[in-house]
Coordinates of C-alpha atoms and ligand atoms in Angstrom, one line a residue:
M1 CA 265.3 -18.5 -0.8
S2 CA 266.6 -15.7 -2.4
A3 CA 270.1 -15.3 -4.2
L4 CA 272.7 -13.4 -1.5
L5 CA 275.7 -13.8 -4.0
E6 CA 275.4 -14.7 -7.9
V7 CA 278.7 -15.1 -9.6
K8 CA 278.4 -15.1 -13.4
D9 CA 281.0 -15.9 -16.0
L10 CA 283.9 -15.2 -13.6
T11 CA 287.2 -15.5 -15.6
V12 CA 290.5 -14.6 -13.9
S13 CA 294.1 -14.8 -15.2
L14 CA 297.0 -14.4 -13.0
K15 CA 300.6 -13.2 -13.9
S16 CA 303.5 -15.6 -13.0
H17 CA 306.9 -15.8 -14.1
C18 CA 306.1 -18.6 -16.5
G19 CA 303.3 -16.6 -18.3
E20 CA 299.4 -16.1 -17.7
V21 CA 297.7 -18.6 -15.8
Q22 CA 294.1 -19.2 -16.7
A23 CA 292.9 -19.9 -13.1
V24 CA 289.4 -19.3 -13.2
R25 CA 287.6 -19.9 -16.5
G26 CA 284.0 -18.8 -16.7
V27 CA 282.7 -20.1 -13.2
D28 CA 278.9 -19.5 -12.4
F29 CA 277.2 -20.1 -9.3
V30 CA 274.5 -18.7 -6.8
V31 CA 274.6 -19.0 -2.9
N32 CA 271.4 -18.3 -1.4
E33 CA 270.5 -16.8 1.9
G34 CA 271.1 -19.0 5.0
E35 CA 272.8 -21.7 2.9
V36 CA 276.3 -23.6 2.9
L37 CA 277.7 -24.0 -0.5
A38 CA 280.7 -26.2 -0.9
I39 CA 283.3 -26.0 -3.5
V40 CA 285.3 -29.0 -4.1
G41 CA 287.9 -30.1 -6.5
E42 CA 291.7 -31.2 -6.5
S43 CA 294.5 -29.0 -5.7
G44 CA 294.9 -25.9 -8.3
C45 CA 291.4 -26.1 -9.8
G46 CA 290.9 -22.5 -9.0
K47 CA 288.9 -22.7 -5.5
S48 CA 290.8 -20.2 -3.7
V49 CA 291.5 -17.8 -6.5
T50 CA 287.7 -17.8 -7.1
A51 CA 287.0 -17.0 -3.2
Q52 CA 289.9 -14.3 -3.1
T53 CA 288.4 -12.5 -6.3
I54 CA 285.0 -12.4 -4.7
M55 CA 286.4 -11.0 -1.7
G56 CA 288.7 -8.6 -3.7
L57 CA 291.7 -9.9 -1.9
L58 CA 294.0 -10.8 -4.9
P59 CA 296.9 -8.3 -5.2
K60 CA 296.4 -6.0 -7.9
K61 CA 299.6 -6.6 -9.4
L62 CA 299.0 -10.4 -9.8
I63 CA 295.8 -10.1 -11.8
K64 CA 296.3 -9.9 -15.8
R65 CA 292.7 -10.2 -16.7
Q66 CA 289.4 -10.6 -14.7
S67 CA 286.0 -10.3 -16.1
G68 CA 282.5 -11.5 -15.4
S69 CA 280.0 -10.5 -12.8
I70 CA 279.8 -10.9 -9.1
R71 CA 276.6 -9.6 -7.5
F72 CA 276.2 -9.2 -3.7
Q73 CA 272.6 -8.6 -2.8
G74 CA 271.8 -7.1 -6.1
Q75 CA 274.7 -4.8 -6.2
E76 CA 277.6 -5.5 -8.8
L77 CA 281.0 -5.6 -7.2
M78 CA 283.0 -6.2 -10.4
G79 CA 284.6 -3.0 -11.6
L80 CA 284.4 -1.2 -8.3
S81 CA 287.7 0.2 -7.0
R82 CA 289.2 -1.4 -3.8
S83 CA 288.2 1.6 -1.6
Q84 CA 284.6 1.4 -3.2
L85 CA 284.7 -2.4 -2.4
R86 CA 285.8 -2.0 0.9
K87 CA 283.2 0.5 1.5
Y88 CA 280.3 -1.2 0.1
K89 CA 281.3 -4.7 1.3
G90 CA 282.6 -3.2 4.7
A91 CA 280.6 -5.3 7.2
Q92 CA 278.8 -8.1 4.7
M93 CA 281.6 -10.5 3.8
S94 CA 284.6 -12.2 5.9
M95 CA 287.0 -14.8 5.2
V96 CA 288.2 -17.6 7.1
F97 CA 291.6 -19.3 5.9
Q98 CA 293.2 -22.6 6.2
D99 CA 296.2 -21.6 8.5
P100 CA 295.2 -19.6 11.5
M101 CA 298.7 -18.8 12.7
T102 CA 299.4 -17.0 9.6
S103 CA 296.3 -15.1 9.2
L104 CA 296.5 -13.8 13.0
N105 CA 299.1 -11.4 14.2
P106 CA 301.6 -13.1 16.3
T107 CA 302.5 -10.0 18.3
M108 CA 299.1 -8.8 19.1
K109 CA 296.8 -10.3 21.8
I110 CA 293.8 -12.1 20.7
G111 CA 291.4 -9.5 22.4
H112 CA 292.8 -6.5 20.3
Q113 CA 292.7 -8.5 17.2
I114 CA 289.0 -9.1 17.4
I115 CA 288.2 -5.6 18.8
E116 CA 289.8 -3.9 15.7
G117 CA 287.3 -5.4 13.4
I118 CA 284.3 -4.7 15.8
V119 CA 285.6 -1.0 16.2
K120 CA 286.1 -0.5 12.5
H121 CA 282.9 -1.7 11.3
Q122 CA 280.4 -0.9 14.4
K123 CA 282.1 2.2 15.7
L124 CA 281.5 1.2 19.2
S125 CA 283.5 2.4 22.2
K126 CA 286.6 0.1 23.2
K127 CA 284.6 -0.9 26.4
V128 CA 281.5 -2.2 24.5
A129 CA 283.7 -3.5 21.8
K130 CA 285.8 -5.8 24.6
Q131 CA 282.4 -6.9 25.9
K132 CA 281.6 -8.0 22.2
A133 CA 284.8 -9.6 21.9
I134 CA 284.4 -11.8 24.9
E135 CA 280.9 -12.8 23.7
L136 CA 282.3 -13.8 20.3
L137 CA 285.1 -15.9 21.9
H138 CA 282.3 -17.4 23.9
L139 CA 280.0 -18.0 21.0
V140 CA 282.7 -19.9 19.3
G141 CA 283.1 -22.2 22.0
I142 CA 286.5 -20.8 23.7
P143 CA 286.1 -21.7 27.2
H144 CA 287.4 -18.9 29.8
P145 CA 287.2 -16.3 27.3
E146 CA 288.2 -13.3 29.5
E147 CA 291.6 -15.0 30.0
R148 CA 291.8 -15.9 26.3
Y149 CA 291.1 -12.5 25.3
R150 CA 294.5 -11.2 27.0
Q151 CA 296.6 -14.2 25.3
Y152 CA 298.8 -14.2 22.2
P153 CA 298.1 -16.7 19.4
H154 CA 301.2 -18.9 20.3
E155 CA 299.5 -19.6 23.7
L156 CA 296.4 -21.2 22.0
S157 CA 296.3 -24.5 20.1
G158 CA 295.6 -24.8 16.4
G159 CA 292.0 -25.6 16.9
M160 CA 291.5 -22.5 19.4
R161 CA 293.2 -20.2 16.8
Q162 CA 290.9 -21.3 14.3
R163 CA 287.9 -20.4 16.4
V164 CA 289.3 -16.9 17.2
L165 CA 289.6 -16.5 13.2
I166 CA 286.0 -17.3 13.0
A167 CA 285.2 -14.9 16.1
I168 CA 287.1 -12.3 14.0
A169 CA 285.1 -13.1 10.9
L170 CA 282.0 -12.6 12.7
S171 CA 283.0 -9.5 14.3
C172 CA 281.1 -7.6 11.7
H173 CA 278.0 -9.6 11.6
P174 CA 278.7 -11.0 8.0
K175 CA 275.8 -12.0 5.8
L176 CA 278.6 -14.4 4.2
I177 CA 281.4 -16.1 5.3
I178 CA 283.8 -17.8 2.9
A179 CA 286.0 -20.6 4.7
D180 CA 289.0 -21.7 2.5
E181 CA 289.7 -25.3 3.9
P182 CA 289.2 -24.1 7.4
T183 CA 289.6 -27.5 8.9
T184 CA 292.5 -29.1 6.8
A185 CA 295.3 -28.0 9.3
L186 CA 293.5 -29.6 12.4
D187 CA 293.1 -33.0 13.7
V188 CA 290.1 -35.1 13.3
T189 CA 288.3 -34.1 16.7
V190 CA 288.8 -30.5 16.3
Q191 CA 287.8 -30.6 12.7
A192 CA 284.5 -31.8 13.8
Q193 CA 284.3 -29.0 16.5
I194 CA 284.7 -26.2 14.0
L195 CA 282.2 -27.9 11.8
D196 CA 279.7 -27.8 14.5
I197 CA 280.5 -24.1 15.1
L198 CA 279.9 -23.2 11.5
K199 CA 276.7 -25.4 11.3
D200 CA 275.5 -23.3 14.3
L201 CA 276.2 -20.1 12.8
K202 CA 274.3 -21.0 9.7
T203 CA 271.2 -22.1 12.0
R204 CA 271.3 -19.6 14.7
L205 CA 272.7 -16.6 12.7
K206 CA 271.5 -17.6 9.2
T207 CA 274.9 -16.9 8.0
S208 CA 275.5 -18.0 4.4
I209 CA 278.7 -19.8 4.2
I210 CA 280.8 -20.9 1.1
L211 CA 282.9 -23.7 2.3
I212 CA 285.9 -24.7 0.1
T213 CA 287.2 -28.1 1.1
H214 CA 288.8 -31.3 -0.4
D215 CA 286.7 -33.5 2.1
L216 CA 283.4 -34.9 0.5
G217 CA 282.6 -36.2 4.1
V218 CA 282.6 -32.5 5.3
V219 CA 280.3 -31.9 2.4
A220 CA 277.8 -34.4 3.3
E221 CA 277.8 -33.2 6.9
I222 CA 277.3 -29.6 6.3
A223 CA 276.4 -28.2 2.7
Q224 CA 273.2 -28.0 1.1
R225 CA 274.6 -27.4 -2.4
V226 CA 277.9 -28.5 -4.2
I227 CA 280.0 -27.1 -7.1
V228 CA 282.7 -29.4 -8.4
M229 CA 285.5 -27.5 -10.1
Y230 CA 288.3 -29.0 -12.5
A231 CA 291.0 -26.9 -14.1
G232 CA 289.3 -23.5 -13.4
K233 CA 285.9 -24.4 -14.5
V234 CA 282.6 -25.9 -12.8
V235 CA 282.0 -29.1 -14.1
E236 CA 278.9 -30.3 -12.1
K237 CA 276.7 -28.5 -9.6
G238 CA 273.7 -29.6 -7.5
T239 CA 272.2 -30.5 -4.4
V240 CA 274.2 -32.5 -2.0
E241 CA 272.2 -35.3 -2.8
D242 CA 272.6 -34.8 -6.6
I243 CA 276.3 -34.8 -6.5
L244 CA 277.1 -37.4 -3.8
E245 CA 274.1 -40.0 -4.5
H246 CA 273.6 -39.4 -8.3
P247 CA 276.8 -38.0 -9.7
N248 CA 276.9 -37.4 -13.5
H249 CA 280.2 -36.1 -14.4
P250 CA 282.9 -38.7 -14.7
Y251 CA 285.3 -36.4 -12.6
T252 CA 282.9 -36.2 -9.8
K253 CA 282.4 -40.0 -10.0
A254 CA 286.2 -40.5 -10.0
L255 CA 286.5 -38.0 -7.0
L256 CA 283.8 -40.2 -5.0
S257 CA 285.5 -43.4 -5.6
S258 CA 288.7 -42.2 -4.4
L259 CA 287.0 -41.6 -1.1
P260 CA 287.7 -43.9 1.8
R261 CA 284.1 -45.7 2.5
T262 CA 283.6 -45.1 6.2
D263 CA 280.2 -47.3 6.0
A264 CA 281.8 -50.3 4.2
K265 CA 282.3 -53.2 6.3
E266 CA 285.5 -54.2 4.9
K267 CA 288.2 -51.8 4.1
I268 CA 287.8 -50.8 0.4
R269 CA 291.1 -49.8 -1.4
L270 CA 291.3 -46.2 -2.5
K271 CA 291.3 -45.8 -6.1
P272 CA 293.3 -42.4 -6.9
I273 CA 292.5 -40.7 -9.9
E274 CA 295.4 -41.4 -12.3
G275 CA 297.2 -38.6 -14.1
T276 CA 297.3 -34.9 -13.4
P277 CA 295.0 -31.9 -14.2
P278 CA 296.1 -30.0 -17.3
D279 CA 298.5 -26.9 -17.4
L280 CA 296.4 -23.9 -16.9
Y281 CA 299.0 -21.6 -19.0
S282 CA 297.7 -23.3 -22.0
P283 CA 294.4 -25.1 -21.2
P284 CA 293.3 -27.6 -23.9
K285 CA 290.3 -26.6 -26.2
G286 CA 288.2 -29.5 -25.4
C287 CA 287.2 -31.1 -22.2
P288 CA 290.0 -30.7 -19.7
F289 CA 289.3 -34.2 -18.0
A290 CA 289.6 -36.0 -21.1
P291 CA 293.3 -37.3 -20.6
R292 CA 292.1 -38.9 -17.2
C293 CA 288.6 -39.9 -18.3
D294 CA 287.7 -43.6 -19.1
N295 CA 284.8 -42.3 -21.3
A296 CA 286.7 -39.7 -23.5
M297 CA 285.6 -39.7 -27.0
E298 CA 287.0 -37.9 -30.1
I299 CA 284.3 -35.2 -29.6
C300 CA 285.7 -34.5 -26.0
L301 CA 289.1 -33.3 -27.7
Q302 CA 287.3 -30.9 -30.2
G303 CA 285.3 -28.7 -28.0
M304 CA 284.2 -27.9 -24.6
P305 CA 281.1 -29.7 -23.4
K306 CA 278.0 -27.4 -23.0
E307 CA 276.0 -27.2 -19.9
T308 CA 273.1 -30.0 -19.3
R309 CA 270.5 -29.4 -17.0
L310 CA 269.8 -32.7 -15.6
S311 CA 267.0 -31.5 -13.3
D312 CA 265.8 -28.1 -11.7
S313 CA 269.0 -28.4 -9.4
H314 CA 271.5 -30.6 -10.9
I315 CA 273.8 -29.4 -13.9
S316 CA 276.7 -31.2 -15.6
H317 CA 279.1 -30.3 -18.3
C318 CA 279.9 -33.8 -20.1
W319 CA 279.7 -34.6 -23.7
L320 CA 278.0 -37.8 -22.7
N321 CA 274.9 -35.8 -21.9
D322 CA 275.0 -34.2 -25.3
E323 CA 272.5 -35.1 -28.3
R324 CA 275.9 -34.6 -30.5
C325 CA 277.6 -37.2 -28.7
P326 CA 278.3 -40.3 -30.8
S327 CA 276.4 -43.5 -29.8
L328 CA 278.0 -46.1 -27.7
K329 CA 278.3 -48.3 -31.0
E330 CA 280.1 -45.6 -32.8
R331 CA 282.2 -44.9 -29.6
L332 CA 283.1 -48.7 -29.7
M333 CA 283.9 -48.4 -33.6
L334 CA 286.1 -45.5 -32.9
L335 CA 288.1 -47.2 -30.1
N336 CA 288.6 -50.2 -32.5
A337 CA 289.7 -47.9 -35.5
E338 CA 292.1 -46.5 -33.0
E339 CA 293.5 -49.9 -31.6
G340 CA 293.7 -51.0 -35.0
R341 CA 295.8 -47.8 -36.2
K342 CA 298.1 -48.5 -33.2
Q343 CA 298.5 -52.1 -34.2
A344 CA 299.3 -51.1 -37.9
Ligands
ATP1 N1 299.8 -16.3 -6.4 C1 299.8 -17.0 -7.4 N2 300.7 -16.8 -8.5 C2 300.6 -17.4 -9.8 N3 299.8 -18.6 -9.9 C3 298.9 -18.6 -8.8 C4 298.9 -17.9 -7.5 N4 297.8 -18.5 -7.0 C5 297.3 -19.5 -7.6 N5 298.0 -19.6 -9.1 C6 297.6 -20.5 -9.8 O1 296.2 -20.4 -9.9 C7 295.4 -21.8 -10.1 C8 294.4 -21.7 -9.1 O2 295.1 -21.8 -7.8 P1 294.0 -21.9 -6.6 O3 295.0 -21.4 -5.5 O4 292.9 -21.3 -6.8 O5 293.8 -23.7 -6.3 P2 293.0 -24.3 -5.3 O6 291.8 -25.1 -6.1 O7 292.7 -23.4 -4.0 O8 294.0 -25.4 -4.7 P3 294.3 -25.8 -3.4 O9 293.2 -27.2 -2.9 O10 295.6 -26.5 -3.5 O11 294.2 -24.8 -2.4 C9 296.7 -22.9 -10.0 O12 297.3 -23.2 -11.3 C10 297.8 -21.8 -9.2 O13 299.1 -22.6 -9.7
SF4_2 S1 283.2 -34.7 -21.8 FE1 284.3 -36.4 -22.3 S2 286.4 -36.3 -21.6 FE2 284.9 -34.8 -20.6 S3 284.2 -36.1 -18.6 FE3 282.8 -36.1 -20.4 S4 283.2 -38.1 -21.2 FE4 284.8 -37.6 -20.2
MG3 MG1 293.2 -23.2 -2.1

């Protein structure tokens, strides 16, 4: 598989009334042609800012600093002006957001909203564009597409509106779709239907998908590879099997153990991850997960863990994999010394 999108050392700081938020801190990943890459991690870890930076959607006035490389089909996108980016990207990438109601124009009929994209990118007549729009509505599983074409967003259910958004995203035949929590606002049955549509796109149209989700069940169902983000960084990445069956990073393990086990005979109590992620206004110099990690050692507070390649596909950033990590015996001695200090 060849790389469609390569993101290297992506770093984004945003302006806010409290100062500079270091939302994305040196993120690296690749999306191959025709694959689904899932990005998972707790709220505020930088998933959406990463996606919006790739799409060039962050308002300019919000960005304090931005660096790194975003190569799409070998072309560097970082540093291009907004108009160059729009022109180059044009029909290549689309985004589907969580809340279809705020992404759709409530005053415009569904059909016109789909046609806008088709006419803009494919320079077709309105008549042909209408035919294409109806085909797209059909493709995303909307019954009676001719009637729906003439309706307004409020006349459709949440699941139907999300299908319309996917149809709009598809209207320019993109090579890559970035779907940011596309099923979060929907009920379980509709979620499954939307996932089926995304799976179908991947198989039939060979569209690559970046799927941002909180739901590891969704990841297991649809993704081939996963990146796990924490406090603006990638802490672990690998194939779905690497991450779900052989997690290495303590944060990934904690995420997995906080999941309800649908395969379990008895109900297993959820174990939420205690504590909260660090403040991204002044992130710690060491491992950001340290305050919540049962394995944290002195070395974890001193500096950021380096990348460890566990296999061809599996990478983790944790001091436990590093040869400079103190041995277990030393760790126990440190813990005992700490206990002694506390009691003295
Ligand atoms: N418009 C904004 N202004 C200031 N800070 C922002 C803005 N948008 C995001 N941030 C900050 O950037 C960081 C990353 O946010 P981001 O929205 O990427 O998180 P996320 O992983 O998508 O979370 P969620 O799962 O809740 O959607 C957070 O600290 C957030 O507070
Ligand atoms: S580097 Fe240290 S604190 Fe961070 S996850 Fe690994 S063991 Fe825990
Ligand atoms: Mg988000």
